[in-house]
C-alpha cells in the first residue's frame, strides 16, 4: 500500500550557513531541505513550505517559478516588504511573519533613544572625548510628547512603555479614531503634516508598504516641532533621507535616532554619518540576546500547527503588507 508523501519544507539559510535550532523536532512529520540562495530554485522544486531564515534575502522572487507547489512561506522577520512581489501576492500561498518577537526590544530601543536625547548622552560623550567639563541642564521626558507612527504590535508596545514613564503618547495609523487603549488618540497617517507639530518625539515603527513609502516627507519634516527628535525603527524608505539631512541643518529637528536606512549597510559616503544630531545604529533595534532562538521556536511552533492542520499564527494580509490583529 502506498504511503502518503510527507510535506516538504525548504529552509533558506544565510550565507554563513547558520540553521535555526529545534527544526529536528519536525523531521518525523516533514522532509527538511536546507539551502542557500544559490540553491533555492532547486530546493523549491516540490516544496510545500518555505522558511526564510535568511530574512533579508531577495532570492525568493528569482526562484519563484520553481515554487509551484508552495502553500506556505514563513519569514523570520517582522517586515515582509521584500517578499511581497506581485506573483506571490496574487498566489494562494499563505505568508506568516515573526510578529511579537521584537516588540519589547524595539520599544526599549526607542525609549533609550529618547532618553539619550533628553539627557544629552551623545553630547556628554562628545565632551568626554574632547576632555571638556561642561555642566548643563537636561529635560524630563515625563513632560514630553511622542507620536508613534505605526499602530501594530511594535508601535503598541512602544506606546505602553513610553506611557509607563509618564510621556503623553498618540498614534498615527491608517484611520483616525479615539479611545484606543494604548494610544488614546490615533490620527490618520495621511494627515501627518497636521499632527507632527504636537510631538517632541516622532517615532516611526510602521511596516514598509505603498502607503508608508516616503511617508515622512519634506513637508512632514518641515511641520515638526522646533527642537524635536525623529526615531526610525521601521524601514529606511519611509523617510526621505535627503529632506531629513536638510531638516536637521536648517529645519525644526535637532536630533534623529536612525536604526534603518534606504540603503543598508549605510554607505560610507552618506551624509547621515556626520550630520550633527544624528545617531546611527546598524538595524539592530530588535536584536537582543536570544532573539534567534525565539525566532526558531516561533517557526517550529507554527510548523507544528501547519503539519497538524491547525490555524497558523501571524498570517499576513498580503494586500496590506502586515498582520491584521
CSV table of C-alpha atoms in Angstrom, one decimal:
chain,number,residue,atom,x,y,z
A,1,UNK,CA,0.0,0.0,0.0
A,2,UNK,CA,1.3,3.5,-0.9
A,3,UNK,CA,2.0,5.8,2.0
A,4,UNK,CA,1.3,9.5,1.6
A,5,UNK,CA,4.2,11.7,1.0
A,6,UNK,CA,5.4,13.8,3.9
A,7,UNK,CA,5.2,17.5,3.4
A,8,UNK,CA,8.5,19.1,2.2
A,9,UNK,CA,9.8,22.2,4.0
A,10,UNK,CA,12.7,24.2,2.4
A,11,UNK,CA,14.7,26.4,4.7
A,12,UNK,CA,16.7,29.3,3.2
A,13,UNK,CA,19.8,29.8,5.3
A,14,UNK,CA,22.0,32.9,5.4
A,15,UNK,CA,25.5,32.9,3.7
A,16,UNK,CA,27.2,31.9,7.0
A,17,UNK,CA,25.2,28.6,6.9
A,18,UNK,CA,23.5,29.2,10.2
A,19,UNK,CA,20.4,27.0,10.8
A,20,UNK,CA,17.5,27.5,13.1
A,21,UNK,CA,17.5,25.4,16.3
A,22,UNK,CA,14.8,22.9,17.0
A,23,UNK,CA,13.9,22.0,13.4
A,24,UNK,CA,14.8,18.4,14.2
A,25,UNK,CA,11.5,18.3,16.0
A,26,UNK,CA,9.8,18.4,12.6
A,27,UNK,CA,11.8,15.6,11.0
A,28,UNK,CA,9.3,12.8,11.9
A,29,UNK,CA,6.5,14.7,10.0
A,30,UNK,CA,8.2,16.6,7.2
A,31,UNK,CA,11.1,16.4,4.8
A,32,UNK,CA,13.5,19.2,5.5
A,33,UNK,CA,15.9,20.7,3.0
A,34,UNK,CA,18.4,23.4,3.9
A,35,UNK,CA,19.8,25.6,1.2
A,36,UNK,CA,21.5,28.9,0.5
A,37,UNK,CA,20.3,31.5,-2.1
A,38,UNK,CA,22.3,29.9,-4.9
A,39,UNK,CA,20.5,26.6,-4.5
A,40,UNK,CA,17.0,27.9,-3.7
A,41,UNK,CA,15.4,27.3,-7.1
A,42,UNK,CA,16.4,23.6,-7.0
A,43,UNK,CA,15.3,23.3,-3.3
A,44,UNK,CA,11.9,24.8,-4.1
A,45,UNK,CA,11.0,22.0,-6.6
A,46,UNK,CA,8.2,20.1,-4.8
A,47,UNK,CA,8.4,22.1,-1.6
A,48,UNK,CA,5.2,22.7,0.3
A,49,UNK,CA,6.6,25.3,2.7
A,50,UNK,CA,9.5,27.7,2.8
A,51,UNK,CA,11.2,29.3,5.8
A,52,UNK,CA,13.1,32.4,5.1
A,53,UNK,CA,15.7,32.1,7.8
A,54,UNK,CA,17.8,34.4,5.7
A,55,UNK,CA,15.1,37.0,6.2
A,56,UNK,CA,16.7,39.9,4.2
A,57,UNK,CA,17.3,37.7,1.1
A,58,UNK,CA,16.0,38.8,-2.3
A,59,UNK,CA,16.3,35.3,-3.7
A,60,UNK,CA,12.7,34.2,-3.5
A,61,UNK,CA,11.5,36.3,-6.4
A,62,UNK,CA,14.1,34.9,-8.8
A,63,UNK,CA,13.4,31.3,-7.6
A,64,UNK,CA,9.6,31.7,-7.6
A,65,UNK,CA,9.0,29.8,-10.9
A,66,UNK,CA,10.2,26.7,-9.1
A,67,UNK,CA,7.8,27.1,-6.2
A,68,UNK,CA,4.7,25.9,-7.9
A,69,UNK,CA,3.8,23.5,-5.0
A,70,UNK,CA,4.3,26.0,-2.2
A,71,UNK,CA,1.4,26.6,0.2
A,72,UNK,CA,3.1,28.5,3.0
A,73,UNK,CA,6.0,30.9,3.4
A,74,UNK,CA,7.2,32.0,6.8
A,75,UNK,CA,9.6,35.0,7.2
A,76,UNK,CA,11.8,35.1,10.3
A,77,UNK,CA,11.3,38.9,10.4
A,78,UNK,CA,8.5,41.4,11.3
A,79,UNK,CA,8.8,43.2,7.9
A,80,UNK,CA,7.7,41.4,4.8
A,81,UNK,CA,8.2,44.2,2.2
A,82,UNK,CA,11.0,42.3,0.4
A,83,UNK,CA,8.8,39.2,-0.1
A,84,UNK,CA,5.5,40.7,-1.4
A,85,UNK,CA,6.3,40.8,-5.1
A,86,UNK,CA,3.2,40.6,-7.3
A,87,UNK,CA,3.4,36.9,-8.2
A,88,UNK,CA,3.4,35.9,-4.6
A,89,UNK,CA,0.7,38.4,-3.6
A,90,UNK,CA,-1.6,37.1,-6.3
A,91,UNK,CA,-1.0,33.5,-5.4
A,92,UNK,CA,-2.8,31.3,-2.9
A,93,UNK,CA,0.4,31.0,-0.8
A,94,UNK,CA,-0.1,31.9,2.8
A,95,UNK,CA,2.6,34.2,4.3
A,96,UNK,CA,3.3,34.4,8.1
A,97,UNK,CA,5.9,36.5,9.9
A,98,UNK,CA,7.7,37.0,13.2
A,99,UNK,CA,5.2,39.4,14.8
A,100,UNK,CA,5.7,39.7,18.5
A,101,UNK,CA,9.3,38.6,18.7
A,102,UNK,CA,10.9,42.0,18.6
A,103,UNK,CA,8.2,44.2,20.2
A,104,UNK,CA,9.8,44.7,23.6
A,105,UNK,CA,13.3,45.1,22.4
A,106,UNK,CA,12.4,47.7,19.9
A,107,UNK,CA,10.2,49.6,22.4
A,108,UNK,CA,13.2,49.7,24.8
A,109,UNK,CA,15.4,50.9,22.0
A,110,UNK,CA,13.0,53.7,21.3
A,111,UNK,CA,12.9,54.6,25.0
A,112,UNK,CA,16.7,54.5,25.2
A,113,UNK,CA,16.9,56.8,22.1
A,114,UNK,CA,14.5,59.3,23.7
A,115,UNK,CA,16.4,59.2,27.0
A,116,UNK,CA,19.7,59.7,25.2
A,117,UNK,CA,18.5,62.9,23.6
A,118,UNK,CA,16.6,64.3,26.6
A,119,UNK,CA,19.6,63.6,28.9
A,120,UNK,CA,22.2,64.7,26.4
A,121,UNK,CA,24.1,61.4,26.5
A,122,UNK,CA,25.5,61.9,23.0
A,123,UNK,CA,26.7,65.4,23.9
A,124,UNK,CA,28.3,64.1,27.1
A,125,UNK,CA,30.2,61.5,25.0
A,126,UNK,CA,31.4,64.2,22.7
A,127,UNK,CA,32.5,66.4,25.6
A,128,UNK,CA,34.3,63.4,27.2
A,129,UNK,CA,36.1,62.8,24.0
A,130,UNK,CA,37.2,66.4,24.0
A,131,UNK,CA,38.0,66.2,27.7
A,132,UNK,CA,35.7,69.2,28.4
A,133,UNK,CA,33.9,69.6,31.8
A,134,UNK,CA,30.6,71.3,31.0
A,135,UNK,CA,27.6,71.1,33.3
A,136,UNK,CA,24.2,71.7,31.8
A,137,UNK,CA,20.5,71.1,32.4
A,138,UNK,CA,18.7,68.2,30.7
A,139,UNK,CA,15.0,67.6,30.2
A,140,UNK,CA,12.4,65.4,31.9
A,141,UNK,CA,10.7,63.0,29.5
A,142,UNK,CA,7.7,62.8,31.7
A,143,UNK,CA,6.8,66.3,30.4
A,144,UNK,CA,7.3,65.4,26.8
A,145,UNK,CA,5.1,64.1,24.0
A,146,UNK,CA,5.5,61.3,21.4
A,147,UNK,CA,3.7,60.5,18.2
A,148,UNK,CA,4.2,56.8,17.2
A,149,UNK,CA,3.7,56.3,13.5
A,150,UNK,CA,2.6,52.7,13.1
A,151,UNK,CA,0.0,51.2,15.5
A,152,UNK,CA,0.9,47.5,15.1
A,153,UNK,CA,2.3,45.3,17.8
A,154,UNK,CA,5.7,47.1,17.9
A,155,UNK,CA,4.1,50.5,18.0
A,156,UNK,CA,1.7,49.4,20.7
A,157,UNK,CA,4.5,48.1,22.9
A,158,UNK,CA,6.4,51.3,22.4
A,159,UNK,CA,3.3,53.4,23.4
A,160,UNK,CA,2.8,51.3,26.5
A,161,UNK,CA,6.5,51.7,27.6
A,162,UNK,CA,6.5,55.5,26.9
A,163,UNK,CA,3.3,55.9,28.8
A,164,UNK,CA,4.7,54.0,31.7
A,165,UNK,CA,7.5,56.6,32.1
A,166,UNK,CA,4.9,59.4,32.0
A,167,UNK,CA,5.0,60.6,28.4
A,168,UNK,CA,1.9,61.8,26.6
A,169,UNK,CA,1.6,59.4,23.6
A,170,UNK,CA,-0.6,59.4,20.4
A,171,UNK,CA,-0.5,57.1,17.5
A,172,UNK,CA,-0.7,57.5,13.7
A,173,UNK,CA,-2.3,54.8,11.6
A,174,UNK,CA,-4.4,54.1,8.5
A,175,UNK,CA,-7.6,55.6,10.0
A,176,UNK,CA,-8.2,58.1,12.8
A,177,UNK,CA,-10.0,57.0,15.9
A,178,UNK,CA,-10.2,57.8,19.6
A,179,UNK,CA,-10.4,55.7,22.8
A,180,UNK,CA,-7.6,53.4,21.9
A,181,UNK,CA,-6.3,51.5,25.0
A,182,UNK,CA,-2.6,52.1,24.1
A,183,UNK,CA,-2.6,55.4,22.2
A,184,UNK,CA,-5.6,57.2,23.4
A,185,UNK,CA,-6.0,59.1,20.1
A,186,UNK,CA,-4.9,57.7,16.8
A,187,UNK,CA,-4.6,60.2,13.9
A,188,UNK,CA,-4.6,59.4,10.2
A,189,UNK,CA,-1.1,58.9,8.8
A,190,UNK,CA,-2.2,60.6,5.6
A,191,UNK,CA,-2.6,63.8,7.8
A,192,UNK,CA,0.8,63.8,9.5
A,193,UNK,CA,1.6,67.3,8.4
A,194,UNK,CA,-1.3,68.5,10.6
A,195,UNK,CA,-0.2,66.4,13.6
A,196,UNK,CA,3.6,66.1,13.9
A,197,UNK,CA,3.9,69.6,15.3
A,198,UNK,CA,2.4,68.4,18.5
A,199,UNK,CA,5.2,65.9,19.3
A,200,UNK,CA,8.6,66.3,20.9
A,201,UNK,CA,9.5,62.9,19.6
A,202,UNK,CA,8.2,61.3,16.3
A,203,UNK,CA,8.7,57.5,16.3
A,204,UNK,CA,8.5,55.6,13.1
A,205,UNK,CA,7.5,52.0,13.8
A,206,UNK,CA,5.4,51.2,10.7
A,207,UNK,CA,6.0,48.5,8.1
A,208,UNK,CA,7.1,49.5,4.6
A,209,UNK,CA,4.0,49.4,2.3
A,210,UNK,CA,3.0,51.5,-0.7
A,211,UNK,CA,1.2,53.8,1.7
A,212,UNK,CA,4.2,54.3,4.0
A,213,UNK,CA,6.9,54.7,1.3
A,214,UNK,CA,8.2,58.2,1.7
A,215,UNK,CA,5.6,59.0,4.4
A,216,UNK,CA,8.0,61.2,6.4
A,217,UNK,CA,8.3,63.6,3.5
A,218,UNK,CA,9.9,67.1,3.2
A,219,UNK,CA,6.6,68.6,4.1
A,220,UNK,CA,6.1,66.4,7.2
A,221,UNK,CA,9.7,67.1,8.4
A,222,UNK,CA,9.1,70.9,7.9
A,223,UNK,CA,6.0,70.7,10.0
A,224,UNK,CA,7.7,69.1,13.0
A,225,UNK,CA,8.0,70.9,16.3
A,226,UNK,CA,11.1,73.1,16.8
A,227,UNK,CA,13.7,71.2,18.7
A,228,UNK,CA,12.0,67.8,18.0
A,229,UNK,CA,13.6,64.4,17.6
A,230,UNK,CA,12.9,61.7,15.0
A,231,UNK,CA,13.3,58.0,15.7
A,232,UNK,CA,13.1,55.4,12.9
A,233,UNK,CA,12.9,51.7,13.8
A,234,UNK,CA,10.6,50.9,10.9
A,235,UNK,CA,12.2,50.9,7.4
A,236,UNK,CA,14.6,53.4,5.9
A,237,UNK,CA,12.4,54.1,2.8
A,238,UNK,CA,9.6,55.5,5.0
A,239,UNK,CA,11.8,58.7,5.5
A,240,UNK,CA,13.0,61.0,2.7
A,241,UNK,CA,16.7,60.9,3.8
A,242,UNK,CA,17.8,63.9,1.7
A,243,UNK,CA,15.0,66.0,3.2
A,244,UNK,CA,15.9,64.7,6.7
A,245,UNK,CA,19.5,66.0,6.3
A,246,UNK,CA,18.2,69.4,5.3
A,247,UNK,CA,15.7,69.5,8.1
A,248,UNK,CA,18.4,68.8,10.6
A,249,UNK,CA,20.6,71.5,9.2
A,250,UNK,CA,18.1,74.3,8.5
A,251,UNK,CA,14.7,73.0,9.8
A,252,UNK,CA,13.0,72.2,13.0
A,253,UNK,CA,14.7,69.0,14.0
A,254,UNK,CA,17.6,68.9,16.4
A,255,UNK,CA,18.1,65.1,16.6
A,256,UNK,CA,17.4,61.9,14.7
A,257,UNK,CA,18.0,58.3,16.0
A,258,UNK,CA,18.1,56.1,12.9
A,259,UNK,CA,18.3,52.3,13.0
A,260,UNK,CA,17.2,51.7,9.4
A,261,UNK,CA,18.2,53.3,6.1
A,262,UNK,CA,17.2,53.4,2.4
A,263,UNK,CA,20.4,51.5,1.6
A,264,UNK,CA,21.9,49.0,4.1
A,265,UNK,CA,24.7,48.9,5.2
A,266,UNK,CA,24.7,52.7,5.2
A,267,UNK,CA,27.2,53.8,2.6
A,268,UNK,CA,30.4,55.4,3.9
A,269,UNK,CA,29.7,58.5,1.8
A,270,UNK,CA,26.2,59.1,3.3
A,271,UNK,CA,26.0,62.5,5.0
A,272,UNK,CA,24.0,60.9,7.8
A,273,UNK,CA,27.2,59.6,9.3
A,274,UNK,CA,28.4,63.1,10.1
A,275,UNK,CA,25.2,65.2,10.2
A,276,UNK,CA,25.1,66.9,13.7
A,277,UNK,CA,22.4,65.4,15.9
A,278,UNK,CA,22.2,62.0,14.1
A,279,UNK,CA,22.7,58.8,16.0
A,280,UNK,CA,23.3,55.8,13.6
A,281,UNK,CA,22.8,52.1,14.6
A,282,UNK,CA,23.1,49.1,12.3
A,283,UNK,CA,19.5,47.8,12.0
A,284,UNK,CA,19.7,46.3,15.4
A,285,UNK,CA,16.9,47.7,17.5
A,286,UNK,CA,15.2,44.3,17.7
A,287,UNK,CA,18.3,42.3,18.3
A,288,UNK,CA,18.7,41.1,21.9
A,289,UNK,CA,20.4,38.1,23.5
A,290,UNK,CA,18.3,35.1,22.5
A,291,UNK,CA,16.4,36.6,19.5
A,292,UNK,CA,17.5,33.9,17.1
A,293,UNK,CA,16.3,31.2,19.4
A,294,UNK,CA,13.0,33.0,19.9
A,295,UNK,CA,12.6,33.2,16.1
A,296,UNK,CA,13.3,29.5,15.7
A,297,UNK,CA,10.9,28.4,18.4
A,298,UNK,CA,8.2,30.5,16.8
A,299,UNK,CA,8.7,28.9,13.5
A,300,UNK,CA,8.7,25.4,14.9
A,301,UNK,CA,5.5,26.1,16.8
A,302,UNK,CA,3.9,27.4,13.6
A,303,UNK,CA,5.2,24.5,11.5
A,304,UNK,CA,3.7,22.0,14.0
A,305,UNK,CA,0.4,23.9,13.7
A,306,UNK,CA,0.6,23.7,9.9
A,307,UNK,CA,1.5,20.0,9.9
A,308,UNK,CA,-1.4,19.1,12.2
A,309,UNK,CA,-3.9,21.2,10.3
A,310,UNK,CA,-4.4,23.9,12.9
A,311,UNK,CA,-4.6,27.6,12.0
A,312,UNK,CA,-1.3,29.4,11.5
A,313,UNK,CA,-0.3,32.3,13.7
A,314,UNK,CA,0.7,35.7,12.3
A,315,UNK,CA,-0.9,35.4,8.9
A,316,UNK,CA,0.0,38.4,6.8
A,317,UNK,CA,-2.6,40.3,4.8
A,318,UNK,CA,-0.7,40.3,1.5
A,319,UNK,CA,-2.6,43.2,0.1
A,320,UNK,CA,-1.9,45.4,3.2
A,321,UNK,CA,1.6,44.1,3.9
A,322,UNK,CA,1.2,43.3,7.6
A,323,UNK,CA,-0.7,41.1,10.1
A,324,UNK,CA,-4.1,42.4,10.8
A,325,UNK,CA,-4.7,41.8,14.5
